[in-house]
PDB file of C-alpha atoms and ligand atoms in Angstrom:
ATOM      1  CA  MET A   6      23.697   5.343  -5.050  1.00 91.00           C
ATOM      2  CA  ALA A   7      20.417   5.219  -4.513  1.00 97.00           C
ATOM      3  CA  ARG A   8      18.383   2.318  -3.231  1.00 98.00           C
ATOM      4  CA  ILE A   9      13.960   1.472  -3.056  1.00 98.00           C
ATOM      5  CA  ASN A  10      14.008   0.588   0.392  1.00 98.00           C
ATOM      6  CA  ALA A  11      10.120  -0.119   0.781  1.00 98.00           C
ATOM      7  CA  SER A  12       7.063  -0.013  -0.477  1.00 98.00           C
ATOM      8  CA  VAL A  13       3.185   1.778   0.230  1.00 99.00           C
ATOM      9  CA  TYR A  14       0.057  -0.213  -0.675  1.00 99.00           C
ATOM     10  CA  THR A  15      -2.554   1.830  -1.139  1.00 98.00           C
ATOM     11  CA  SER A  16      -6.364   2.844  -2.499  1.00 98.00           C
ATOM     12  CA  HIS A  17      -6.962   6.955  -3.708  1.00 98.00           C
ATOM     13  CA  VAL A  18     -11.223   7.370  -2.648  1.00 97.00           C
ATOM     14  CA  PRO A  19     -11.912  11.291  -3.889  1.00 97.00           C
ATOM     15  CA  ALA A  20     -13.695  10.464  -0.781  1.00 97.00           C
ATOM     16  CA  ILE A  21     -11.207  10.261   1.615  1.00 98.00           C
ATOM     17  CA  GLY A  22     -10.175  13.061   0.388  1.00 98.00           C
ATOM     18  CA  ALA A  23     -13.209  15.904   0.511  1.00 97.00           C
ATOM     19  CA  ALA A  24     -13.451  13.925   4.669  1.00 98.00           C
ATOM     20  CA  ILE A  25     -10.330  14.794   5.140  1.00 98.00           C
ATOM     21  CA  ASP A  26      -9.833  18.202   3.589  1.00 98.00           C
ATOM     22  CA  ASN A  27     -13.148  19.098   5.294  1.00 97.00           C
ATOM     23  CA  GLY A  28     -12.273  18.149   8.656  1.00 98.00           C
ATOM     24  CA  ARG A  29     -14.476  14.145   8.893  1.00 98.00           C
ATOM     25  CA  THR A  30     -12.217  11.954   9.777  1.00 98.00           C
ATOM     26  CA  GLY A  31     -13.358  11.866  13.102  1.00 97.00           C
ATOM     27  CA  GLU A  32     -17.471  11.003  11.829  1.00 98.00           C
ATOM     28  CA  ASP A  33     -18.427   7.826  12.219  1.00 98.00           C
ATOM     29  CA  TYR A  34     -17.714   6.439   8.490  1.00 98.00           C
ATOM     30  CA  TRP A  35     -14.621   7.522   8.633  1.00 98.00           C
ATOM     31  CA  LYS A  36     -12.865   6.619  12.015  1.00 98.00           C
ATOM     32  CA  PRO A  37     -12.276   3.362  11.737  1.00 98.00           C
ATOM     33  CA  LEU A  38     -10.643   3.992   7.807  1.00 98.00           C
ATOM     34  CA  PHE A  39      -8.021   6.267   9.092  1.00 98.00           C
ATOM     35  CA  ALA A  40      -7.031   4.476  11.689  1.00 98.00           C
ATOM     36  CA  GLY A  41      -6.088   2.236   9.745  1.00 98.00           C
ATOM     37  CA  TYR A  42      -3.816   4.183   8.368  1.00 98.00           C
ATOM     38  CA  ASP A  43      -2.090   5.511  12.472  1.00 98.00           C
ATOM     39  CA  TYR A  44       0.782   2.857  12.060  1.00 98.00           C
ATOM     40  CA  SER A  45       1.611   4.352   8.490  1.00 98.00           C
ATOM     41  CA  ARG A  46       2.081   8.085   9.643  1.00 98.00           C
ATOM     42  CA  GLN A  47       4.150   6.752  12.442  1.00 98.00           C
ATOM     43  CA  TRP A  48       6.340   4.267  10.012  1.00 98.00           C
ATOM     44  CA  ILE A  49       6.666   7.035   7.594  1.00 98.00           C
ATOM     45  CA  ALA A  50       7.514   9.569  10.021  1.00 98.00           C
ATOM     46  CA  ALA A  51      10.410   7.005  11.579  1.00 97.00           C
ATOM     47  CA  ARG A  52      11.717   6.131   8.180  1.00 95.00           C
ATOM     48  CA  LYS A  53      11.887   9.693   5.827  1.00 94.00           C
ATOM     49  CA  PRO A  54      11.553   8.520   2.301  1.00 98.00           C
ATOM     50  CA  ASP A  55      14.269  11.046   0.597  1.00 98.00           C
ATOM     51  CA  VAL A  56      11.955  10.789  -3.151  1.00 98.00           C
ATOM     52  CA  ILE A  57       8.864   8.346  -3.288  1.00 99.00           C
ATOM     53  CA  LEU A  58       8.099   6.839  -6.983  1.00 99.00           C
ATOM     54  CA  LEU A  59       4.301   7.334  -6.689  1.00 99.00           C
ATOM     55  CA  VAL A  60       2.967   4.713  -9.192  1.00 99.00           C
ATOM     56  CA  TYR A  61      -0.610   5.842  -9.676  1.00 98.00           C
ATOM     57  CA  ASN A  62      -3.175   6.817 -12.426  1.00 98.00           C
ATOM     58  CA  ASP A  63      -5.530  10.171 -14.054  1.00 98.00           C
ATOM     59  CA  HIS A  64      -8.614   9.834 -14.103  1.00 97.00           C
ATOM     60  CA  ALA A  65      -9.045  12.181 -17.324  1.00 95.00           C
ATOM     61  CA  SER A  66      -7.871  15.263 -14.894  1.00 97.00           C
ATOM     62  CA  ALA A  67      -4.331  16.219 -16.963  1.00 97.00           C
ATOM     63  CA  PHE A  68      -5.168  13.821 -20.299  1.00 95.00           C
ATOM     64  CA  ASP A  69      -8.232  13.240 -21.752  1.00 89.00           C
ATOM     65  CA  ALA A  70      -9.505  10.682 -24.835  1.00 87.00           C
ATOM     66  CA  ASN A  71      -7.346  12.747 -26.849  1.00 91.00           C
ATOM     67  CA  PHE A  72      -4.191  11.780 -25.213  1.00 92.00           C
ATOM     68  CA  VAL A  73      -3.427   8.331 -23.188  1.00 94.00           C
ATOM     69  CA  PRO A  74       0.135   7.444 -21.985  1.00 97.00           C
ATOM     70  CA  THR A  75       0.043   3.743 -20.856  1.00 98.00           C
ATOM     71  CA  PHE A  76       3.122   4.748 -18.550  1.00 98.00           C
ATOM     72  CA  ALA A  77       4.757   8.435 -18.632  1.00 98.00           C
ATOM     73  CA  ILE A  78       7.266  10.147 -16.160  1.00 98.00           C
ATOM     74  CA  ALA A  79       6.924  13.311 -14.255  1.00 98.00           C
ATOM     75  CA  THR A  80      10.199  15.347 -14.998  1.00 98.00           C
ATOM     76  CA  GLY A  81       9.007  18.778 -13.738  1.00 98.00           C
ATOM     77  CA  GLU A  82      10.317  21.567 -10.064  1.00 98.00           C
ATOM     78  CA  GLU A  83       6.745  21.005  -9.321  1.00 98.00           C
ATOM     79  CA  PHE A  84       2.495  19.074 -10.261  1.00 98.00           C
ATOM     80  CA  GLN A  85      -0.369  21.473  -8.860  1.00 98.00           C
ATOM     81  CA  PRO A  86      -3.223  19.868  -7.024  1.00 98.00           C
ATOM     82  CA  ALA A  87      -6.092  19.029 -10.764  1.00 98.00           C
ATOM     83  CA  ASP A  88      -9.396  20.719 -10.190  1.00 97.00           C
ATOM     84  CA  GLU A  89     -11.806  17.316 -10.674  1.00 96.00           C
ATOM     85  CA  GLY A  90     -14.613  19.729 -11.087  1.00 95.00           C
ATOM     86  CA  TRP A  91     -14.918  21.013  -7.562  1.00 93.00           C
ATOM     87  CA  GLY A  92     -11.827  23.480  -7.723  1.00 96.00           C
ATOM     88  CA  PRO A  93      -8.403  21.890  -6.403  1.00 98.00           C
ATOM     89  CA  ARG A  94      -7.826  20.447  -3.023  1.00 98.00           C
ATOM     90  CA  PRO A  95      -6.342  22.615  -0.570  1.00 98.00           C
ATOM     91  CA  VAL A  96      -2.975  20.142  -0.309  1.00 98.00           C
ATOM     92  CA  PRO A  97       0.160  21.436  -0.869  1.00 98.00           C
ATOM     93  CA  PRO A  98       1.763  21.185  -4.362  1.00 98.00           C
ATOM     94  CA  VAL A  99       3.477  18.466  -4.999  1.00 98.00           C
ATOM     95  CA  LYS A 100       7.417  19.115  -5.630  1.00 98.00           C
ATOM     96  CA  GLY A 101       9.737  16.949  -7.812  1.00 98.00           C
ATOM     97  CA  HIS A 102      12.456  15.295  -8.600  1.00 98.00           C
ATOM     98  CA  PRO A 103      14.202  16.112 -11.819  1.00 98.00           C
ATOM     99  CA  ARG A 104      17.243  14.618 -11.767  1.00 98.00           C
ATOM    100  CA  LEU A 105      16.332  11.887 -10.448  1.00 98.00           C
ATOM    101  CA  ALA A 106      13.487  12.221 -12.867  1.00 98.00           C
ATOM    102  CA  SER A 107      15.323  12.640 -15.716  1.00 98.00           C
ATOM    103  CA  HIS A 108      17.332   9.577 -15.224  1.00 98.00           C
ATOM    104  CA  ILE A 109      15.103   6.654 -14.768  1.00 98.00           C
ATOM    105  CA  ALA A 110      13.534   7.905 -18.087  1.00 98.00           C
ATOM    106  CA  GLN A 111      16.648   7.582 -19.438  1.00 98.00           C
ATOM    107  CA  SER A 112      17.297   4.857 -17.596  1.00 98.00           C
ATOM    108  CA  VAL A 113      13.769   2.982 -18.338  1.00 98.00           C
ATOM    109  CA  ILE A 114      13.276   3.976 -21.677  1.00 98.00           C
ATOM    110  CA  GLN A 115      17.679   2.396 -22.746  1.00 97.00           C
ATOM    111  CA  ASP A 116      16.161  -0.185 -21.149  1.00 96.00           C
ATOM    112  CA  ASP A 117      13.533  -0.869 -23.533  1.00 95.00           C
ATOM    113  CA  PHE A 118       9.867   0.875 -21.611  1.00 95.00           C
ATOM    114  CA  ASP A 119       8.854   3.349 -24.042  1.00 93.00           C
ATOM    115  CA  LEU A 120       7.625   6.440 -21.425  1.00 96.00           C
ATOM    116  CA  THR A 121       6.024   9.166 -21.967  1.00 98.00           C
ATOM    117  CA  VAL A 122       7.993  12.275 -20.125  1.00 98.00           C
ATOM    118  CA  ILE A 123       5.970  14.792 -18.807  1.00 97.00           C
ATOM    119  CA  ASN A 124       6.907  18.302 -17.736  1.00 94.00           C
ATOM    120  CA  ASN A 125       3.940  19.688 -16.447  1.00 96.00           C
ATOM    121  CA  LEU A 126       1.345  17.726 -14.752  1.00 97.00           C
ATOM    122  CA  ASP A 127      -1.685  18.798 -12.571  1.00 98.00           C
ATOM    123  CA  VAL A 128      -2.364  15.346 -10.110  1.00 98.00           C
ATOM    124  CA  ASP A 129      -5.548  13.909  -8.857  1.00 98.00           C
ATOM    125  CA  HIS A 130      -6.780  12.651  -6.402  1.00 98.00           C
ATOM    126  CA  GLY A 131      -4.502   9.541  -6.964  1.00 98.00           C
ATOM    127  CA  LEU A 132      -1.872  11.640  -6.564  1.00 98.00           C
ATOM    128  CA  THR A 133      -2.725  13.894  -3.400  1.00 98.00           C
ATOM    129  CA  VAL A 134      -5.230  11.384  -1.639  1.00 98.00           C
ATOM    130  CA  PRO A 135      -2.840   8.642  -1.098  1.00 98.00           C
ATOM    131  CA  LEU A 136       0.211  11.374   0.394  1.00 98.00           C
ATOM    132  CA  SER A 137      -2.694  13.023   2.881  1.00 98.00           C
ATOM    133  CA  LEU A 138      -3.358   9.250   3.836  1.00 98.00           C
ATOM    134  CA  MET A 139      -0.120   8.652   4.665  1.00 98.00           C
ATOM    135  CA  PHE A 140       1.444  12.501   5.843  1.00 98.00           C
ATOM    136  CA  GLY A 141      -2.209  13.882   6.850  1.00 98.00           C
ATOM    137  CA  GLN A 142      -1.911  17.374   5.819  1.00 98.00           C
ATOM    138  CA  PRO A 143       1.407  19.291   6.441  1.00 98.00           C
ATOM    139  CA  GLU A 144       2.283  22.752   4.729  1.00 98.00           C
ATOM    140  CA  ALA A 145       4.581  21.328   2.507  1.00 98.00           C
ATOM    141  CA  TRP A 146       4.626  17.884   1.315  1.00 98.00           C
ATOM    142  CA  PRO A 147       8.249  16.261   3.348  1.00 98.00           C
ATOM    143  CA  CYS A 148       9.670  14.986   0.368  1.00 98.00           C
ATOM    144  CA  PRO A 149      10.035  15.327  -3.077  1.00 98.00           C
ATOM    145  CA  VAL A 150       7.322  12.916  -5.543  1.00 99.00           C
ATOM    146  CA  ILE A 151       7.468  11.699  -8.911  1.00 99.00           C
ATOM    147  CA  PRO A 152       5.084  10.925 -10.637  1.00 98.00           C
ATOM    148  CA  ILE A 153       4.482   7.301 -12.465  1.00 98.00           C
ATOM    149  CA  ALA A 154       0.950   7.559 -14.523  1.00 98.00           C
ATOM    150  CA  VAL A 155      -0.086   4.603 -15.679  1.00 98.00           C
ATOM    151  CA  ASN A 156      -3.225   4.212 -17.552  1.00 98.00           C
ATOM    152  CA  VAL A 157      -6.277   2.521 -16.552  1.00 97.00           C
ATOM    153  CA  VAL A 158      -8.889   4.154 -17.327  1.00 95.00           C
ATOM    154  CA  LEU A 159      -9.140   3.612 -21.221  1.00 94.00           C
ATOM    155  CA  TYR A 160      -9.252   0.328 -22.993  1.00 94.00           C
ATOM    156  CA  PRO A 161      -6.588  -1.443 -23.645  1.00 95.00           C
ATOM    157  CA  PRO A 162      -4.487  -0.937 -19.731  1.00 96.00           C
ATOM    158  CA  PRO A 163      -0.880  -2.672 -19.522  1.00 97.00           C
ATOM    159  CA  SER A 164      -0.766  -6.316 -18.488  1.00 98.00           C
ATOM    160  CA  GLY A 165      -0.052  -7.067 -14.722  1.00 98.00           C
ATOM    161  CA  SER A 166       3.278  -8.957 -16.011  1.00 98.00           C
ATOM    162  CA  ARG A 167       4.499  -5.902 -18.276  1.00 98.00           C
ATOM    163  CA  CYS A 168       3.701  -3.618 -15.151  1.00 98.00           C
ATOM    164  CA  TYR A 169       6.228  -6.071 -12.716  1.00 98.00           C
ATOM    165  CA  ALA A 170       8.435  -5.884 -15.396  1.00 98.00           C
ATOM    166  CA  LEU A 171       8.310  -2.113 -15.197  1.00 98.00           C
ATOM    167  CA  GLY A 172       8.786  -1.903 -11.706  1.00 98.00           C
ATOM    168  CA  LYS A 173      11.779  -4.179 -12.317  1.00 98.00           C
ATOM    169  CA  ALA A 174      13.672  -1.696 -14.775  1.00 98.00           C
ATOM    170  CA  LEU A 175      12.406   1.577 -13.453  1.00 98.00           C
ATOM    171  CA  ARG A 176      15.060  -0.565  -9.646  1.00 98.00           C
ATOM    172  CA  ARG A 177      17.862  -1.115 -11.735  1.00 98.00           C
ATOM    173  CA  ALA A 178      17.159   2.975 -12.724  1.00 98.00           C
ATOM    174  CA  VAL A 179      16.750   3.906  -9.030  1.00 98.00           C
ATOM    175  CA  GLU A 180      20.162   1.484  -8.754  1.00 98.00           C
ATOM    176  CA  SER A 181      21.963   3.323 -10.865  1.00 98.00           C
ATOM    177  CA  PHE A 182      21.416   6.910  -9.821  1.00 98.00           C
ATOM    178  CA  ASP A 183      24.985   8.921  -8.185  1.00 96.00           C
ATOM    179  CA  GLU A 184      23.261  10.184  -5.550  1.00 97.00           C
ATOM    180  CA  ASP A 185      22.978   7.906  -1.962  1.00 97.00           C
ATOM    181  CA  LEU A 186      18.835   8.085  -1.673  1.00 98.00           C
ATOM    182  CA  ASN A 187      16.245   6.729   0.450  1.00 98.00           C
ATOM    183  CA  VAL A 188      13.628   5.506  -1.757  1.00 98.00           C
ATOM    184  CA  GLN A 189      10.161   5.056  -1.891  1.00 98.00           C
ATOM    185  CA  ILE A 190       8.059   2.918  -4.172  1.00 99.00           C
ATOM    186  CA  TRP A 191       4.012   3.149  -3.591  1.00 99.00           C
ATOM    187  CA  GLY A 192       1.465   1.373  -6.306  1.00 98.00           C
ATOM    188  CA  THR A 193      -2.419   2.693  -5.353  1.00 98.00           C
ATOM    189  CA  GLY A 194      -5.509   2.640  -6.612  1.00 98.00           C
ATOM    190  CA  GLY A 195      -7.647  -0.258  -6.041  1.00 97.00           C
ATOM    191  CA  MET A 196      -9.101  -2.867  -4.321  1.00 98.00           C
ATOM    192  CA  SER A 197     -12.579  -3.962  -5.588  1.00 98.00           C
ATOM    193  CA  HIS A 198     -14.425  -1.883  -6.853  1.00 98.00           C
ATOM    194  CA  GLN A 199     -16.906  -0.491  -9.700  1.00 97.00           C
ATOM    195  CA  LEU A 200     -18.407   3.211 -10.706  1.00 96.00           C
ATOM    196  CA  GLN A 201     -20.937   1.853 -13.660  1.00 94.00           C
ATOM    197  CA  GLY A 202     -23.755  -0.525 -15.269  1.00 96.00           C
ATOM    198  CA  PRO A 203     -25.386  -2.936 -13.380  1.00 96.00           C
ATOM    199  CA  ARG A 204     -22.594  -3.809 -11.855  1.00 97.00           C
ATOM    200  CA  ALA A 205     -21.659  -0.497  -9.501  1.00 97.00           C
ATOM    201  CA  GLY A 206     -21.224  -1.045  -6.363  1.00 96.00           C
ATOM    202  CA  LEU A 207     -19.183  -4.407  -6.520  1.00 97.00           C
ATOM    203  CA  ILE A 208     -16.399  -5.183  -3.687  1.00 98.00           C
ATOM    204  CA  ASN A 209     -15.307  -8.784  -3.502  1.00 98.00           C
ATOM    205  CA  ALA A 210     -13.176  -9.133  -0.323  1.00 98.00           C
ATOM    206  CA  GLU A 211     -12.082 -12.469  -0.842  1.00 98.00           C
ATOM    207  CA  PHE A 212     -10.317 -11.643  -4.397  1.00 98.00           C
ATOM    208  CA  ASP A 213      -9.246  -9.083  -2.893  1.00 98.00           C
ATOM    209  CA  ASN A 214      -8.126 -10.449  -0.099  1.00 98.00           C
ATOM    210  CA  ASP A 215      -6.295 -13.519  -2.057  1.00 98.00           C
ATOM    211  CA  PHE A 216      -4.463 -10.240  -4.080  1.00 98.00           C
ATOM    212  CA  LEU A 217      -2.686  -8.998  -0.832  1.00 98.00           C
ATOM    213  CA  ASP A 218      -1.577 -12.494   0.407  1.00 98.00           C
ATOM    214  CA  GLN A 219      -0.477 -12.842  -3.559  1.00 98.00           C
ATOM    215  CA  LEU A 220       1.087  -9.662  -3.466  1.00 98.00           C
ATOM    216  CA  VAL A 221       3.330 -10.485  -0.688  1.00 98.00           C
ATOM    217  CA  THR A 222       4.170 -13.707  -1.103  1.00 98.00           C
ATOM    218  CA  ASP A 223       4.202 -15.195  -5.355  1.00 98.00           C
ATOM    219  CA  PRO A 224       3.818 -11.705  -6.959  1.00 98.00           C
ATOM    220  CA  GLU A 225       4.995 -13.277 -10.113  1.00 98.00           C
ATOM    221  CA  ALA A 226       2.724 -15.589  -9.969  1.00 98.00           C
ATOM    222  CA  LEU A 227      -0.141 -12.838  -8.980  1.00 98.00           C
ATOM    223  CA  SER A 228       1.318 -11.171 -12.198  1.00 98.00           C
ATOM    224  CA  GLN A 229       0.337 -13.720 -14.766  1.00 98.00           C
ATOM    225  CA  LYS A 230      -2.989 -12.753 -13.363  1.00 98.00           C
ATOM    226  CA  PRO A 231      -4.977 -11.685 -16.547  1.00 97.00           C
ATOM    227  CA  HIS A 232      -6.896  -8.425 -17.356  1.00 95.00           C
ATOM    228  CA  ILE A 233     -10.920  -9.913 -17.889  1.00 95.00           C
ATOM    229  CA  ASP A 234     -10.244 -11.942 -14.111  1.00 97.00           C
ATOM    230  CA  TYR A 235      -9.789  -8.001 -12.709  1.00 97.00           C
ATOM    231  CA  VAL A 236     -12.779  -7.241 -14.503  1.00 96.00           C
ATOM    232  CA  ARG A 237     -14.854  -9.537 -14.003  1.00 97.00           C
ATOM    233  CA  LEU A 238     -14.209 -10.308 -10.395  1.00 98.00           C
ATOM    234  CA  ALA A 239     -13.441  -6.901  -8.888  1.00 98.00           C
ATOM    235  CA  GLY A 240     -14.825  -4.686 -11.137  1.00 97.00           C
ATOM    236  CA  SER A 241     -14.537  -2.591 -13.635  1.00 96.00           C
ATOM    237  CA  GLU A 242     -12.249  -0.301 -11.342  1.00 97.00           C
ATOM    238  CA  GLY A 243     -10.769  -2.823 -10.316  1.00 98.00           C
ATOM    239  CA  ILE A 244      -8.084  -3.212 -13.022  1.00 98.00           C
ATOM    240  CA  GLU A 245      -6.321  -0.364 -10.802  1.00 98.00           C
ATOM    241  CA  LEU A 246      -4.697  -3.026  -9.082  1.00 98.00           C
ATOM    242  CA  VAL A 247      -2.537  -3.661 -12.062  1.00 98.00           C
ATOM    243  CA  MET A 248      -0.274  -0.669  -9.987  1.00 98.00           C
ATOM    244  CA  TRP A 249       0.252  -2.293  -7.199  1.00 99.00           C
ATOM    245  CA  LEU A 250       2.457  -4.760  -9.581  1.00 98.00           C
ATOM    246  CA  ILE A 251       5.066  -1.549 -10.688  1.00 98.00           C
ATOM    247  CA  ALA A 252       5.972  -1.216  -7.248  1.00 99.00           C
ATOM    248  CA  ARG A 253       5.694  -4.628  -6.090  1.00 98.00           C
ATOM    249  CA  GLY A 254       8.174  -4.955  -9.313  1.00 98.00           C
ATOM    250  CA  ALA A 255      10.730  -2.735  -7.909  1.00 98.00           C
ATOM    251  CA  MET A 256      10.958  -4.487  -4.380  1.00 98.00           C
ATOM    252  CA  ASN A 257      13.077  -7.762  -3.508  1.00 98.00           C
ATOM    253  CA  ASP A 258      11.161 -10.760  -4.310  1.00 97.00           C
ATOM    254  CA  GLN A 259      11.116 -11.866  -0.388  1.00 97.00           C
ATOM    255  CA  VAL A 260      10.024  -8.841   1.809  1.00 98.00           C
ATOM    256  CA  GLU A 261       9.477  -8.041   5.248  1.00 98.00           C
ATOM    257  CA  GLN A 262       5.368  -7.082   5.936  1.00 98.00           C
ATOM    258  CA  LYS A 263       4.966  -4.300   7.617  1.00 98.00           C
ATOM    259  CA  HIS A 264       1.363  -3.144   7.629  1.00 98.00           C
ATOM    260  CA  ARG A 265      -1.586  -4.415   6.163  1.00 98.00           C
ATOM    261  CA  PHE A 266      -4.927  -2.923   7.091  1.00 98.00           C
ATOM    262  CA  TYR A 267      -8.167  -4.089   4.949  1.00 98.00           C
ATOM    263  CA  HIS A 268     -11.750  -2.146   5.181  1.00 98.00           C
ATOM    264  CA  VAL A 269     -15.135  -2.283   3.312  1.00 98.00           C
ATOM    265  CA  PRO A 270     -16.687   0.694   1.779  1.00 95.00           C
ATOM    266  CA  ALA A 271     -14.914   3.977   1.208  1.00 97.00           C
ATOM    267  CA  SER A 272     -16.967   5.563  -0.611  1.00 97.00           C
ATOM    268  CA  ASN A 273     -18.180   2.436  -4.357  1.00 96.00           C
ATOM    269  CA  THR A 274     -14.379   0.886  -2.647  1.00 97.00           C
ATOM    270  CA  ALA A 275     -13.047  -1.608  -0.904  1.00 98.00           C
ATOM    271  CA  VAL A 276      -9.778   0.085   1.131  1.00 98.00           C
ATOM    272  CA  GLY A 277      -6.548  -2.137   1.533  1.00 98.00           C
ATOM    273  CA  HIS A 278      -3.019  -1.326   2.581  1.00 98.00           C
ATOM    274  CA  LEU A 279      -0.206  -2.388   2.527  1.00 99.00           C
ATOM    275  CA  ILE A 280       3.613  -1.784   3.786  1.00 98.00           C
ATOM    276  CA  LEU A 281       6.759  -4.183   2.686  1.00 98.00           C
ATOM    277  CA  GLU A 282      10.371  -3.655   3.531  1.00 98.00           C
ATOM    278  CA  ASN A 283      13.420  -4.641   1.731  1.00 97.00           C
ATOM    279  CA  HIS A 284      16.448  -6.056   3.817  1.00 86.00           C
TER     280      HIS A 284
HETATM  281  C1  DHB B  21     -14.360   6.072  -6.636  1.00 89.92           C
HETATM  282  C2  DHB B  21     -13.089   5.216  -6.137  1.00 89.92           C
HETATM  283  C3  DHB B  21     -11.912   5.457  -7.675  1.00 89.92           C
HETATM  284  O1  DHB B  21     -10.862   4.784  -7.685  1.00 89.92           O
HETATM  285  C4  DHB B  21     -11.834   6.789  -7.577  1.00 89.92           C
HETATM  286  O2  DHB B  21     -11.278   6.747  -9.201  1.00 89.92           O
HETATM  287  C5  DHB B  21     -13.109   7.944  -8.187  1.00 89.92           C
HETATM  288  C6  DHB B  21     -14.300   7.224  -7.079  1.00 89.92           C
HETATM  289  C7  DHB B  21     -15.579   5.332  -5.605  1.00 89.92           C
HETATM  290  O3  DHB B  21     -15.200   4.940  -4.858  1.00 89.92           O
HETATM  291  O4  DHB B  21     -16.176   6.777  -5.445  1.00 89.92           O
HETATM  292 FE1   FE B  22      -9.492   5.636  -8.878  1.00 89.92          FE
END
């Protein structure tokens, strides 16, 4: 059977993608940020996932205000990098895993989570920047990726507890797949940031570090945090952090923390990163 063995959590700032694509990772501003992922690139090269379930949010690239699914899964063969206004990122297309994705859709929907099923999806920085941080600049991404998109852009986003429960349903889905696969689940976005209005530029390192602590040690309690706390304390875009609870919900209660990194700022955002393993 397939198993979720590990989870990765990371911010997804577009300027990080631009720094990689334009050969600027060695600059003083960027060096400390990329140094925080040195361990991660070695770790993932050794772990060689067969498939990644990549939980991310679209930023009005594939969806717009006409069509905003709360939770969606992409079941296609291949996903192109989205044009976010300055041309698509020069990264490889993302290969999907239609058989596992369709199985997950069936399992999770019949387990009372109404996922939207998408066959044709362009993937924006929310998905491609985490891949670049973890894998660098390969000719092709080393494994298939199943995009799981979450609405955190248009009010109302799903609650933390709903996200945490979806993670548990995703785990049941993976474990009922008939092929032996080493699966990872990634939760992306965050940490504290606000891109708009009078509080633009807001960062809350204390909130972020408490979130990292609690995500590892007491995710159940963390999942009860109300939206308004994210918005007030972590900024309007800090709500992206609810996606980390989906990945954490798919893991064991007790996990081994392999890596933790926190860095301020990258563009307007506090960057957080965790790697957790199941045993
Ligand atoms: C930034 C961060 C994001 O999460 C995003 O989606 C867009 C921009 C930023 O910090 O610039
Ligand atoms: Fe974002």
